Amino acid sequence: MKFVVPVSALVSAGTVQHTTMWCSRSWRFCSVAMVFTLFQDLALAQFPRQCATPEALVSGECCPGVFPQLSPDASDQCGATVGRGLCGPVRVDSRPHGPQYQLDGTDDREQWPIRFFNRTCICVGRFYGYNCGSCRPGWTGDNCDQLLVAVRRNLLDLRPEERQRFINALDLAKTSVHPDYVIATRHYNELIDQERNTTNFENISIYDFFVWTHYYSVSKTFLGPGQGSAGGIDFSHEGPAFLTWHRYHLMQLERDIQNLLQDPSFALPYWNFAIGGNECDICTDDLMGARSNFGQNLLSPNSVFSRWQIVCEFVEDYESLGTICNNTAVSPIRRNPAGNIARPMVQRLPEPEDVLVCLEVNLFDTPPFFSNSTESFRNTIEGYSEPSGQYNSTVRSLHNLAHLFLNGTGGQTHLSPNDPIFVLLHTFTDAVFDEWLRRHNVDFNQYPLENTPIGHNRQYNMVPFWPPVTNNEMFVLAPDSLGYSYDVQWPSRALSSTEIITIAVIAALVLVAIVFAGTTCAVRRRTKKSEVLQPLLGESYPRYAEDKENTHSV
Ligand SMILES: *[C@@H]1O[C@H](CO)[C@@H](O)[C@H](O)[C@H]1NC(C)=O
Ligand SMILES: *[C@@H]1O[C@H](CO)[C@@H](O)[C@H](O)[C@H]1NC(C)=O
Ligand SMILES: *[C@@H]1O[C@H](CO)[C@@H](O)[C@H](O)[C@H]1NC(C)=O
Ligand SMILES: *[C@@H]1O[C@H](CO)[C@@H](O)[C@H](O)[C@H]1NC(C)=O
Ligand SMILES: *[C@@H]1O[C@H](CO)[C@@H](O)[C@H](O)[C@H]1NC(C)=O
Ligand SMILES: *[C@@H]1O[C@H](CO)[C@@H](O)[C@H](O)[C@H]1NC(C)=O
Ligand SMILES: *[C@@H]1O[C@H](CO)[C@@H](O)[C@H](O)[C@H]1NC(C)=O
């Protein structure tokens, strides 16, 4: 079989053209020709159903096999009988973490995942997955030797039938039980029910699994009966892993849906949230749901998402009782775009300029590698800095601002993935990340090795993914190494006043030269003149003014 991947498809489009004006809402998109490859199962996530048994937990080993699909040997582990992998020790990061978390020894998630399992499948070559039954990201086929690159596109650019197909895929993921993974509903100490010789794991739908993994990564540390829970811990936000964690999180959902649809070309679209203004352009009934006429915080009954019910909302229970979010879902998604009248700063979406400016921040992350890092690209796109990179405790920008703008389920950290806008908001954030990696020549040395908040060190296994995957593994260019690319054209930068003046002077000189020469450069003259006439867009966008809020970021 022959697989063709055009080189142009592997490079996200768009270099900054300093002399071209951008127009908000009119970003253009390159069309990308792409030939997709055959579907191949690639499961990525927490504990496989086969390992959710008392015996597996007691042994500390989670090494299921590929019998009967890929091996005739019923005792196969990790595809060893067919040369795909071996059962081996889990490697964990033991470098020091930052000062935010001081309860070492208390939390199940420390040195993930050895509190649960210390042996896992270690796959060879391009084989991958909890049992080495699938392929590394970017590969497919029985022998994992065929390239696979799915193209993530702007939701608004999808044709009506493509839009419908995406909505249907999400809805199917919401109602289909995850084929491979189950969720823990108790901390480790209570995970095995000794008397009944069972464990406290539950089945959960593919989409709710996506919500659960996010919840589990941000939940507090349970201190014990009657003692509540402590913060200072977040495995997926306020640190360098913010970008790598959410990248893997999306890849997991995308693969799960590809498997569900038996369609390897399925790609998650994105929402370009950097459009300014106070309108949610994707909040329509053919997309993510319009506002309901029956309540400003609810979704219109014409949207399938009005029937979705959310999981992981009983945080007080989890934190006081020491339980973990389970598959119970009772309330609807709440959303009120631009509706937070008490906080005007979050009633507007980020501006296109904000994305351009943040892409120019040179360093990936800076000490203390936290939500108060300054001149850190990660902290800037996450949204705790001015878009320029300057830390300012009162500012909420880019990713954080897009979440808070939603003023509802999608704006609360522990719940946010319940609103499917989360998926689109994060693919766009990931697109900016990939563009930054491309422009700044990705090098893993730019990712901090130690002294980041717990879970955020370069070699830390991201909580709670299974099989273990480190932050480092996601710090690569997606089209080259992860099996997907973005079809996006970045807006070019607005001109600064000095640039305008420079161009005006040059244009005037050119004009004079042309007049004197009396020659035929009419085309060139018109171009320069039109540039001179452009307004100073770069100076005109508003700054967000608001006192620091204690509300959770997202
Ligand atoms: C692995 O985990 C098992 C079960 O918790 C434990 O008995 C064993 O000592 C551990 N092995 C290592 C090398 O940590
Ligand atoms: C628990 O049940 C499994 C079968 O489900 C059995 O193999 C195992 O011996 C039992 N363990 C105990 C301690 O009873
Ligand atoms: C989950 O569902 C599967 C298939 O229906 C069933 O065999 C299994 O017992 C369930 N597991 C749990 C933990 O409920
Ligand atoms: C699921 O979580 C809810 C909310 O905390 C709780 O009331 C319920 O008892 C839990 N269900 C199970 C089976 O533990
Ligand atoms: C939504 O906005 C209202 C009104 O300003 C505010 O009281 C509420 O806390 C906000 N809710 C969320 C989840 O952001
Ligand atoms: C960042 O925040 C931490 C914790 O609040 C604080 O200890 C530290 O001094 C702050 N660092 C900077 C550079 O502001
Ligand atoms: C932080 O942002 C606020 C609101 O935009 C602004 O008033 C303030 O001057 C900024 N502080 C610094 C140090 O730039």
Coordinates of C-alpha atoms in Angstrom, one line a residue, residues 24-25 27 29 153-156 242-243 250 269-283 337 346-356 358 377-378 380-383 387 396-406 410 420-433 486 488 490-491 544 554:
S24 CA -9.8 40.4 12.5
R25 CA -12.3 37.7 11.7
W27 CA -8.0 34.9 8.8
F29 CA -7.0 29.3 5.6
R153 CA -9.4 22.6 11.0
N154 CA -11.3 25.6 12.0
L155 CA -14.8 24.6 13.1
L156 CA -16.3 27.5 11.1
F242 CA -0.1 23.0 31.0
L243 CA 0.7 22.7 27.3
L250 CA -6.8 16.0 23.3
P269 CA -11.5 21.0 14.9
Y270 CA -10.6 24.2 16.7
W271 CA -12.2 27.4 17.8
N272 CA -10.3 30.5 17.0
F273 CA -11.3 32.3 20.2
A274 CA -9.0 35.3 19.5
I275 CA -11.6 37.4 17.7
G276 CA -12.3 40.1 20.2
G277 CA -15.8 41.4 21.0
N278 CA -18.4 39.8 23.1
E279 CA -20.0 37.3 20.7
C280 CA -19.5 33.6 20.9
D281 CA -19.4 32.8 17.2
I282 CA -19.6 29.0 17.6
C283 CA -22.6 29.2 20.0
P337 CA -21.1 33.9 27.1
V346 CA -13.9 38.6 31.1
Q347 CA -16.8 39.8 29.0
R348 CA -14.6 40.2 26.0
L349 CA -12.7 37.5 24.0
P350 CA -8.9 37.8 23.4
E351 CA -7.9 39.9 20.4
P352 CA -6.1 38.6 17.3
E353 CA -3.1 40.7 18.3
D354 CA -2.8 38.9 21.6
V355 CA -1.9 35.6 19.8
L356 CA 0.7 37.3 17.6
C358 CA 2.4 35.9 22.6
F377 CA 5.4 31.8 26.7
R378 CA 3.6 29.0 28.6
T380 CA 1.2 33.9 28.6
I381 CA -0.8 31.5 26.4
E382 CA -2.2 29.9 29.6
G383 CA -3.4 33.5 30.3
P387 CA -0.1 38.8 26.0
R396 CA -6.6 37.1 32.6
S397 CA -5.8 36.6 28.9
L398 CA -5.8 34.1 26.0
H399 CA -6.7 30.6 27.2
N400 CA -7.9 31.6 30.7
L401 CA -9.9 34.5 29.3
A402 CA -11.6 32.3 26.7
H403 CA -12.7 29.9 29.5
L404 CA -13.9 32.7 31.8
F405 CA -15.8 34.4 29.0
L406 CA -18.1 31.3 28.9
G410 CA -16.7 25.8 30.8
P420 CA -17.6 20.5 24.7
I421 CA -16.3 24.0 23.8
F422 CA -13.4 23.0 26.0
V423 CA -12.2 20.7 23.2
L424 CA -12.2 23.4 20.6
L425 CA -10.7 26.0 22.9
H426 CA -7.8 23.7 23.7
T427 CA -7.1 22.6 20.2
F428 CA -6.6 26.3 19.3
T429 CA -4.4 26.7 22.4
D430 CA -2.5 23.7 21.2
A431 CA -2.2 25.1 17.7
V432 CA -0.6 28.3 19.1
F433 CA 1.8 26.0 21.1
Y486 CA -3.3 22.3 12.1
V488 CA -4.5 27.6 10.2
W490 CA -1.9 33.1 11.5
P491 CA -2.9 36.7 11.1
Y544 CA -8.2 44.4 30.6
V554 CA -9.2 27.1 34.2

